[in-house]
Each structure stands twice: as structure tokens, then as C-alpha cells.
mmCIF file of C-alpha atoms in Angstrom:
data_model
loop_
_atom_site.group_PDB
_atom_site.id
_atom_site.type_symbol
_atom_site.label_atom_id
_atom_site.label_comp_id
_atom_site.label_asym_id
_atom_site.label_seq_id
_atom_site.Cartn_x
_atom_site.Cartn_y
_atom_site.Cartn_z
ATOM 1 C CA MET A 1 70.029 8.361 6.852
ATOM 2 C CA GLU A 2 73.110 8.494 8.981
ATOM 3 C CA SER A 3 74.896 6.115 6.788
ATOM 4 C CA GLU A 4 78.434 5.202 7.472
ATOM 5 C CA SER A 5 78.822 3.895 3.594
ATOM 6 C CA GLY A 6 79.357 7.299 1.918
ATOM 7 C CA SER A 7 77.533 10.739 1.365
ATOM 8 C CA GLU A 8 76.519 9.999 -2.229
ATOM 9 C CA LYS A 9 74.134 7.253 -0.465
ATOM 10 C CA ASN A 10 73.200 9.240 2.153
ATOM 11 C CA THR A 11 71.982 12.179 0.038
ATOM 12 C CA GLU A 12 70.008 9.006 -2.291
ATOM 13 C CA LEU A 13 68.387 7.769 0.930
ATOM 14 C CA GLU A 14 67.380 11.007 2.295
ATOM 15 C CA SER A 15 65.854 11.651 -0.953
ATOM 16 C CA ASP A 16 63.722 8.621 -1.160
ATOM 17 C CA MET A 17 62.520 8.993 2.290
ATOM 18 C CA GLU A 18 61.359 12.662 1.894
ATOM 19 C CA SER A 19 59.812 12.042 -1.290
ATOM 20 C CA GLU A 20 58.290 8.749 0.233
ATOM 21 C CA SER A 21 57.093 10.360 3.441
ATOM 22 C CA GLU A 22 55.654 13.204 1.605
ATOM 23 C CA SER A 23 53.730 11.253 -1.013
ATOM 24 C CA GLU A 24 52.230 9.152 1.872
ATOM 25 C CA SER A 25 51.334 11.729 3.994
ATOM 26 C CA GLU A 26 49.234 13.521 1.289
ATOM 27 C CA SER A 27 47.127 10.213 1.036
ATOM 28 C CA GLU A 28 49.221 8.502 -1.007
ATOM 29 C CA SER A 29 48.579 10.020 -4.727
ATOM 30 C CA GLU A 30 50.019 6.684 -6.289
ATOM 31 C CA SER A 31 47.702 4.646 -8.426
ATOM 32 C CA GLU A 32 46.323 1.688 -6.913
ATOM 33 C CA SER A 33 48.640 -0.405 -8.988
ATOM 34 C CA GLU A 34 51.458 1.542 -8.256
ATOM 35 C CA THR A 35 50.817 1.617 -4.838
ATOM 36 C CA GLU A 36 50.631 -2.201 -4.421
ATOM 37 C CA ASP A 37 53.729 -2.732 -6.913
ATOM 38 C CA LEU A 38 56.144 -0.005 -4.775
ATOM 39 C CA TYR A 39 54.612 -0.746 -1.290
ATOM 40 C CA GLY A 40 52.853 -3.691 -0.993
ATOM 41 C CA ILE A 41 49.892 -2.020 0.552
ATOM 42 C CA ALA A 42 46.489 -3.589 0.473
ATOM 43 C CA ALA A 43 44.339 -1.258 -1.515
ATOM 44 C CA CYS A 44 40.911 -0.284 -0.149
ATOM 45 C CA ALA A 45 38.180 1.497 -2.398
ATOM 46 C CA ALA A 46 36.754 4.091 -1.520
ATOM 47 C CA GLY A 47 34.040 4.421 1.261
ATOM 48 C CA ALA A 48 34.477 0.663 1.849
ATOM 49 C CA LEU A 49 34.648 1.283 5.448
ATOM 50 C CA THR A 50 32.803 4.111 7.521
ATOM 51 C CA PRO A 51 35.143 6.638 9.319
ATOM 52 C CA SER A 52 35.326 6.054 12.914
ATOM 53 C CA GLY A 53 33.279 8.375 15.059
ATOM 54 C CA LYS A 54 30.100 10.207 13.854
ATOM 55 C CA PRO A 55 29.864 13.082 10.706
ATOM 56 C CA ILE A 56 31.174 16.197 12.211
ATOM 57 C CA ALA A 57 28.156 18.054 11.324
ATOM 58 C CA ARG A 58 26.340 15.926 13.841
ATOM 59 C CA ALA A 59 29.016 16.223 16.408
ATOM 60 C CA ALA A 60 28.449 18.039 19.385
ATOM 61 C CA GLY A 61 30.184 21.570 20.067
ATOM 62 C CA TRP A 62 30.777 21.680 16.221
ATOM 63 C CA SER A 63 29.575 24.491 14.280
ATOM 64 C CA ALA A 64 29.676 25.386 10.263
ATOM 65 C CA VAL A 65 31.164 28.604 9.382
ATOM 66 C CA THR A 66 28.721 30.887 7.878
ATOM 67 C CA GLU A 67 28.828 34.716 6.912
ATOM 68 C CA ALA A 68 27.136 35.567 10.401
ATOM 69 C CA ASN A 69 29.261 32.417 12.150
ATOM 70 C CA ARG A 70 32.843 33.039 11.785
ATOM 71 C CA VAL A 71 35.986 32.297 13.339
ATOM 72 C CA SER A 72 36.806 34.993 15.694
ATOM 73 C CA PRO A 73 39.595 37.309 14.984
ATOM 74 C CA ASN A 74 40.525 37.319 18.870
ATOM 75 C CA PHE A 75 42.321 33.823 18.127
ATOM 76 C CA LEU A 76 45.367 34.379 15.973
ATOM 77 C CA PRO A 77 46.567 31.713 14.340
ATOM 78 C CA VAL A 78 50.367 30.244 14.531
ATOM 79 C CA LYS A 79 52.179 31.625 11.428
ATOM 80 C CA PHE A 80 55.879 31.332 10.198
ATOM 81 C CA TYR A 81 57.051 34.951 9.333
ATOM 82 C CA PRO A 82 60.196 34.825 6.774
ATOM 83 C CA GLY A 83 63.001 36.513 8.355
ATOM 84 C CA ILE A 84 61.325 36.433 11.840
ATOM 85 C CA SER A 85 60.515 32.909 12.714
ATOM 86 C CA SER A 86 63.045 30.071 12.795
ATOM 87 C CA LEU A 87 63.024 26.398 13.343
ATOM 88 C CA GLU A 88 64.933 24.643 16.312
ATOM 89 C CA ILE A 89 65.509 20.963 16.866
ATOM 90 C CA PHE A 90 66.189 19.510 20.462
ATOM 91 C CA ASN A 91 67.334 16.341 21.586
ATOM 92 C CA THR A 92 68.757 14.824 24.977
ATOM 93 C CA SER A 93 68.870 11.299 23.858
ATOM 94 C CA SER A 94 71.638 8.911 21.828
ATOM 95 C CA GLN A 95 68.995 6.827 20.961
ATOM 96 C CA VAL A 96 66.935 9.746 18.953
ATOM 97 C CA VAL A 97 68.210 9.990 15.286
ATOM 98 C CA VAL A 98 68.447 13.802 14.037
ATOM 99 C CA GLY A 99 69.305 14.572 10.911
ATOM 100 C CA THR A 100 68.983 17.171 8.307
ATOM 101 C CA THR A 101 68.174 16.182 4.147
ATOM 102 C CA SER A 102 69.845 17.745 1.537
ATOM 103 C CA ASN A 103 67.309 20.523 1.314
ATOM 104 C CA GLY A 104 67.507 21.843 4.471
ATOM 105 C CA ARG A 105 64.273 19.995 5.918
ATOM 106 C CA LYS A 106 64.982 18.091 9.437
ATOM 107 C CA TYR A 107 63.999 14.599 10.419
ATOM 108 C CA LEU A 108 63.967 12.906 13.687
ATOM 109 C CA TYR A 109 63.023 9.197 14.993
ATOM 110 C CA PRO A 110 63.391 6.963 17.765
ATOM 111 C CA LYS A 111 65.702 3.848 17.518
ATOM 112 C CA THR A 112 63.988 2.224 20.939
ATOM 113 C CA THR A 113 61.352 3.036 23.463
ATOM 114 C CA GLY A 114 61.547 5.213 26.329
ATOM 115 C CA GLN A 115 62.721 8.256 24.812
ATOM 116 C CA GLY A 116 59.593 10.150 25.019
ATOM 117 C CA GLY A 117 59.988 13.867 26.217
ATOM 118 C CA LYS A 118 63.386 13.900 25.003
ATOM 119 C CA PHE A 119 63.222 15.179 21.364
ATOM 120 C CA GLY A 120 61.045 17.558 19.496
ATOM 121 C CA ALA A 121 61.570 21.236 18.146
ATOM 122 C CA ILE A 122 60.834 24.958 18.919
ATOM 123 C CA TYR A 123 59.353 27.482 16.459
ATOM 124 C CA HIS A 124 60.527 30.852 17.386
ATOM 125 C CA LYS A 125 58.291 33.717 17.287
ATOM 126 C CA VAL A 126 55.294 32.453 15.707
ATOM 127 C CA LEU A 127 52.413 34.168 17.324
ATOM 128 C CA TYR A 128 52.624 37.866 17.746
ATOM 129 C CA SER A 129 50.132 38.801 20.332
ATOM 130 C CA ASN A 130 49.376 41.840 23.006
ATOM 131 C CA TYR A 131 52.762 43.195 21.782
ATOM 132 C CA ARG A 132 54.788 40.180 22.731
ATOM 133 C CA TRP A 133 56.528 37.456 20.575
ATOM 134 C CA TYR A 134 55.766 33.609 21.333
ATOM 135 C CA ASP A 135 57.115 30.538 20.535
ATOM 136 C CA LEU A 136 55.522 27.084 20.041
ATOM 137 C CA ARG A 137 57.828 24.385 21.723
ATOM 138 C CA MET A 138 56.914 20.923 20.409
ATOM 139 C CA THR A 139 57.910 17.730 22.329
ATOM 140 C CA VAL A 140 57.386 13.850 21.293
ATOM 141 C CA THR A 141 56.260 12.579 24.845
ATOM 142 C CA ASN A 142 54.349 9.320 23.465
ATOM 143 C CA TYR A 143 54.985 7.162 20.274
ATOM 144 C CA THR A 144 54.074 3.442 19.282
ATOM 145 C CA SER A 145 56.769 1.184 18.996
ATOM 146 C CA LYS A 146 54.741 -1.717 17.004
ATOM 147 C CA ILE A 147 52.156 -1.273 13.831
ATOM 148 C CA HIS A 148 49.901 -3.666 12.583
ATOM 149 C CA TYR A 149 50.299 -5.417 9.161
ATOM 150 C CA ASP A 150 48.139 -7.174 6.935
ATOM 151 C CA GLY A 151 45.717 -7.743 9.664
ATOM 152 C CA GLY A 152 48.173 -10.868 10.707
ATOM 153 C CA GLY A 153 50.095 -9.232 13.773
ATOM 154 C CA THR A 154 52.453 -6.764 14.469
ATOM 155 C CA MET A 155 55.776 -6.015 13.877
ATOM 156 C CA GLU A 156 58.465 -3.671 15.682
ATOM 157 C CA SER A 157 58.183 -0.323 13.904
ATOM 158 C CA TYR A 158 58.882 3.283 15.458
ATOM 159 C CA PRO A 159 57.661 6.827 13.817
ATOM 160 C CA PHE A 160 59.189 9.190 11.608
ATOM 161 C CA ILE A 161 59.052 13.123 11.505
ATOM 162 C CA LEU A 162 60.185 15.347 9.184
ATOM 163 C CA MET A 163 60.072 19.195 9.830
ATOM 164 C CA ILE A 164 60.099 22.114 7.509
ATOM 165 C CA PRO A 165 61.928 25.164 8.873
ATOM 166 C CA SER A 166 60.305 27.472 6.754
ATOM 167 C CA ALA A 167 56.830 26.649 7.767
ATOM 168 C CA ILE A 168 54.509 25.294 10.166
ATOM 169 C CA GLU A 169 54.396 21.929 8.019
ATOM 170 C CA TRP A 170 55.575 18.610 8.991
ATOM 171 C CA ARG A 171 55.899 15.020 7.024
ATOM 172 C CA PHE A 172 54.857 11.537 8.937
ATOM 173 C CA ILE A 173 55.150 8.173 7.416
ATOM 174 C CA GLN A 174 52.445 6.839 8.900
ATOM 175 C CA SER A 175 52.986 3.140 8.310
ATOM 176 C CA LEU A 176 55.736 3.363 10.518
ATOM 177 C CA GLY A 177 53.279 4.236 13.637
ATOM 178 C CA GLY A 178 51.838 6.903 15.748
ATOM 179 C CA LEU A 179 53.366 9.970 17.964
ATOM 180 C CA VAL A 180 51.900 12.557 20.370
ATOM 181 C CA MET A 181 53.414 16.066 20.528
ATOM 182 C CA LYS A 182 52.984 18.197 23.630
ATOM 183 C CA CYS A 183 52.924 21.702 22.368
ATOM 184 C CA GLU A 184 53.434 24.565 24.623
ATOM 185 C CA PHE A 185 53.479 28.387 23.825
ATOM 186 C CA LEU A 186 56.575 29.935 25.571
ATOM 187 C CA ASP A 187 57.131 33.820 25.696
ATOM 188 C CA SER A 188 59.957 34.312 23.389
ATOM 189 C CA VAL A 189 62.261 36.644 25.619
ATOM 190 C CA THR A 190 61.768 34.961 29.091
ATOM 191 C CA GLY A 191 61.068 31.352 27.793
ATOM 192 C CA ALA A 192 58.475 31.069 30.340
ATOM 193 C CA VAL A 193 55.297 29.101 29.337
ATOM 194 C CA SER A 194 52.471 31.188 28.464
ATOM 195 C CA GLN A 195 48.680 31.301 28.198
ATOM 196 C CA VAL A 196 47.533 32.658 24.881
ATOM 197 C CA ASN A 197 44.215 33.006 22.832
ATOM 198 C CA THR A 198 45.037 30.967 19.233
ATOM 199 C CA ARG A 199 43.307 29.256 16.487
ATOM 200 C CA LEU A 200 44.720 26.287 15.622
ATOM 201 C CA GLN A 201 43.841 24.772 11.645
ATOM 202 C CA TRP A 202 44.334 21.116 10.766
ATOM 203 C CA TRP A 203 44.496 20.451 6.938
ATOM 204 C CA ASP A 204 44.165 17.335 4.725
ATOM 205 C CA VAL A 205 42.377 15.143 7.270
ATOM 206 C CA ASP A 206 41.797 11.821 5.219
ATOM 207 C CA SER A 207 41.785 8.139 5.335
ATOM 208 C CA ALA A 208 45.857 8.081 5.185
ATOM 209 C CA GLN A 209 46.143 9.515 8.937
ATOM 210 C CA ARG A 210 44.377 10.390 11.612
ATOM 211 C CA PHE A 211 44.705 13.533 14.043
ATOM 212 C CA GLY A 212 44.006 14.114 17.744
ATOM 213 C CA LEU A 213 43.985 17.168 20.003
ATOM 214 C CA LYS A 214 43.265 17.386 23.932
ATOM 215 C CA ILE A 215 44.122 20.494 25.625
ATOM 216 C CA GLY A 216 46.250 20.786 28.781
ATOM 217 C CA ASP A 217 44.723 23.743 29.976
ATOM 218 C CA GLY A 218 42.806 26.860 29.285
ATOM 219 C CA SER A 219 39.570 25.898 27.201
ATOM 220 C CA VAL A 220 38.052 25.171 23.674
ATOM 221 C CA ALA A 221 36.214 28.246 22.907
ATOM 222 C CA GLY A 222 34.926 27.198 19.464
ATOM 223 C CA LYS A 223 35.120 24.568 16.923
ATOM 224 C CA TYR A 224 34.363 24.877 13.058
ATOM 225 C CA TYR A 225 34.081 22.988 9.951
ATOM 226 C CA TYR A 226 33.668 24.279 6.357
ATOM 227 C CA SER A 227 30.968 23.505 3.923
ATOM 228 C CA GLY A 228 30.687 20.379 2.752
ATOM 229 C CA SER A 229 32.897 18.996 5.253
ATOM 230 C CA ARG A 230 33.647 15.354 4.621
ATOM 231 C CA LEU A 231 35.513 14.755 8.323
ATOM 232 C CA TYR A 232 34.126 12.507 11.382
ATOM 233 C CA VAL A 233 35.020 12.768 14.879
ATOM 234 C CA GLU A 234 35.476 10.563 17.508
ATOM 235 C CA SER A 235 35.550 11.101 21.434
ATOM 236 C CA GLY A 236 37.352 9.706 24.015
ATOM 237 C CA ALA A 237 39.926 8.062 21.240
ATOM 238 C CA THR A 238 43.358 6.711 22.064
ATOM 239 C CA MET A 239 46.250 7.307 20.121
ATOM 240 C CA ALA A 240 50.205 6.213 20.919
ATOM 241 C CA GLY A 241 48.845 5.205 24.698
ATOM 242 C CA VAL A 242 47.441 9.144 24.913
ATOM 243 C CA LYS A 243 43.729 8.673 26.129
ATOM 244 C CA ASN A 244 40.472 11.050 26.220
ATOM 245 C CA LEU A 245 41.544 12.696 22.633
ATOM 246 C CA GLU A 246 39.308 14.227 20.408
ATOM 247 C CA VAL A 247 40.183 12.416 16.898
ATOM 248 C CA LEU A 248 39.137 13.936 13.465
ATOM 249 C CA THR A 249 39.738 11.495 10.476
ATOM 250 C CA GLY A 250 38.107 11.460 6.667
ATOM 251 C CA PRO A 251 36.724 9.133 4.017
ATOM 252 C CA GLY A 252 38.440 6.595 2.139
ATOM 253 C CA GLU A 253 39.326 9.259 -0.853
ATOM 254 C CA GLU A 254 42.421 11.244 -1.645
ATOM 255 C CA SER A 255 41.801 15.057 -0.528
ATOM 256 C CA GLU A 256 43.041 18.122 -1.718
ATOM 257 C CA THR A 257 45.580 19.318 0.634
ATOM 258 C CA VAL A 258 44.159 22.916 0.779
ATOM 259 C CA ASP A 259 40.460 21.831 0.508
ATOM 260 C CA PRO A 260 38.356 23.095 3.392
ATOM 261 C CA LYS A 261 36.129 20.391 3.110
ATOM 262 C CA TYR A 262 38.876 18.692 4.866
ATOM 263 C CA CYS A 263 40.098 21.109 7.374
ATOM 264 C CA ALA A 264 38.755 21.869 10.875
ATOM 265 C CA ALA A 265 39.575 24.639 13.077
ATOM 266 C CA TYR A 266 39.684 25.130 17.199
ATOM 267 C CA GLU A 267 39.735 28.245 19.067
ATOM 268 C CA LEU A 268 41.905 27.740 22.003
ATOM 269 C CA GLN A 269 41.379 30.323 24.912
ATOM 270 C CA ASN A 270 43.820 31.020 27.626
ATOM 271 C CA CYS A 271 45.560 27.982 26.476
ATOM 272 C CA SER A 272 49.433 27.437 27.122
ATOM 273 C CA THR A 273 49.338 23.636 26.409
ATOM 274 C CA TYR A 274 47.652 21.341 24.090
ATOM 275 C CA TYR A 275 48.609 17.649 23.038
ATOM 276 C CA MET A 276 48.809 16.582 19.285
ATOM 277 C CA ALA A 277 48.367 13.363 18.160
ATOM 278 C CA ILE A 278 49.030 11.942 14.633
ATOM 279 C CA GLY A 279 48.393 8.248 14.020
ATOM 280 C CA PRO A 280 48.274 5.517 11.579
ATOM 281 C CA ARG A 281 45.304 5.452 8.964
ATOM 282 C CA ASP A 282 41.915 4.458 10.298
ATOM 283 C CA HIS A 283 40.933 1.113 10.615
ATOM 284 C CA ILE A 284 44.258 -0.010 10.711
ATOM 285 C CA ASN A 285 43.341 -3.175 12.339
ATOM 286 C CA ASP A 286 40.888 -4.069 9.403
ATOM 287 C CA ASP A 287 42.520 -6.993 7.216
ATOM 288 C CA ASP A 288 41.664 -5.324 3.988
ATOM 289 C CA TYR A 289 42.891 -1.641 5.379
ATOM 290 C CA SER A 290 46.506 -2.368 6.920
ATOM 291 C CA TYR A 291 50.031 -2.149 5.607
ATOM 292 C CA ALA A 292 51.830 -4.956 3.948
ATOM 293 C CA ARG A 293 54.599 -6.518 5.851
ATOM 294 C CA SER A 294 57.243 -6.067 3.380
ATOM 295 C CA HIS A 295 56.185 -2.233 3.328
ATOM 296 C CA ILE A 296 56.757 -1.574 6.842
ATOM 297 C CA LYS A 297 60.135 -3.729 6.795
ATOM 298 C CA ASP A 298 61.321 -1.685 3.962
ATOM 299 C CA TYR A 299 61.378 1.590 5.669
ATOM 300 C CA ASN A 300 62.715 -0.126 8.947
ATOM 301 C CA ASP A 301 65.627 -1.341 6.969
ATOM 302 C CA ARG A 302 66.237 2.197 5.466
ATOM 303 C CA LEU A 303 66.051 3.915 8.633
#
């Protein structure tokens, strides 16, 4: 990426980074032997470590979705509407790399500390409510600068994010660290920060990455899990330096991206701002559940 040695090398590198970040964010679908050979990741048998927190079915404030207890139609989800919605990347720092892959996806990553609040993205016209369009502005406010390796120490590393311009969807490389995005709803005409009712659904929660939420205003009107849920919840957690997050994680097995057992839903009421955190896999400090130094160095060198 941003290579000075020619467009051919640049395209190959973008393709490699994109394909590997996708495979990681979807729970590293390679076999254990492939994973060890290609990435040097210490393999961990499914179920060897209990996820942090408590099972979501026993966590305070969570309800199961049933025929009689459904998510409310008054809380509309953010959606990408083809031909109407669009993605805009913003950046005010020379220390943040922004680029486009060969198939049009956008990537961003900081090269130094202290770049929080300077870069991110706006999804335009992704919520239509009460005859108004709303945008979703996502600003990276916090991120880690070091990551644990093999339980033996830490090394410098900065998180990478790939944003898909035709869907509300992202890719991350968890082994490079965690980040927090400040998410704000904007009136699409005036640009004013606006309170809305919305439903936030997180899919593909498993051991490959953790997801955290904290609202900035308004309230959480409802929290739901689905039949057979495998998720765990940890309250008061810290990710990338942001405290008091409610963090979701899953067991040590690969999940299907669209399997509702690995999905949770929040109903946010009169909310203009919330914080969304994406962190490295659960138990990152455990000796047998961390990343190999060579794996992290390989990604850092290519970035």
C-alpha cells in the first residue's frame, strides 16, 4: 500500500492485505496447520478457554427474541440503499494512510500515536426516519499502539480498517490492535448532530474479535439475543483505553457470518452518539492464545 516501487506491486499488496484481513475478520477460516504455517498463530482448541464475562442469557438487561418478544419496528436499523447511500472518507492528518484497493474498497490506518479524532468515514443517507435522511459519521478516536505476542511481550503496531463502500460493513486485522469509533447521526441536509431511534445489530461475534458499545446520550431501550446464542457479555470493560464498555465475545469456534447465534441487537432511544469498539481476540494475554511475533511483524512491514 502506498508503495513507491510501482503500481503492479501496489496492486498485489492491496490484494494480499484485503484477502487476509477478510479471512481474519471472519474467524480465520484456514485450518490449524495452514494458520500455523502461514501466520505463525498459536493454535487454540475450541473451548479451551472460557470467554470473558457471563453467558448472555444470564446477563442483566438481556432478553431472548421470541414470537411474543420481538425487536420493535420503532427502532430502524442503519441500511445501505443502493443508488441513494454513499461512503465518504475523511482525514486531516499526514500521519494517517488512506487508500483504495483494486476493487474500490477504502482502507485507513495511523502510522503514529495521537491521531485520534482526525480520520474516519461518513455513510451518507443510511437511516430514513420521520421523513428525514440521516448520515452516520464514524470517527476513530482511540486505538492501540502495541500488541501482545506469544505471551512474551508487546511490539509496536497500529490498527488497520477496511471500509466497504456499498454496504455497512468493515474488515479489520485484529492482530494489529484495537480501535474505538465515535458514531454520530447527522441530519443529512443540515449536518447537525441529531438524536434518533435506531437498532444496532452486531453479527459474527466469536473468539476472533471482541465488540464493545457505550452510548454517549439517550438510552438503551432493549437488548436482545437469539435462540441458542453462544455469546458472552462483559460489563465495565476497557478497550483501546476507553472504559466502561459493554463487550461481547464468543467461544473459540468459528462462526458463520449470518448465524443469529453469534448476533446481538441493541435498541438505542433518542441517541445521537455511541462508541463502537473492536478489539483483538479474547484472552489476548494468555500464553497459548496470542499472536506470533512473526505474524504481527509481517503485517507491520507490509503496511
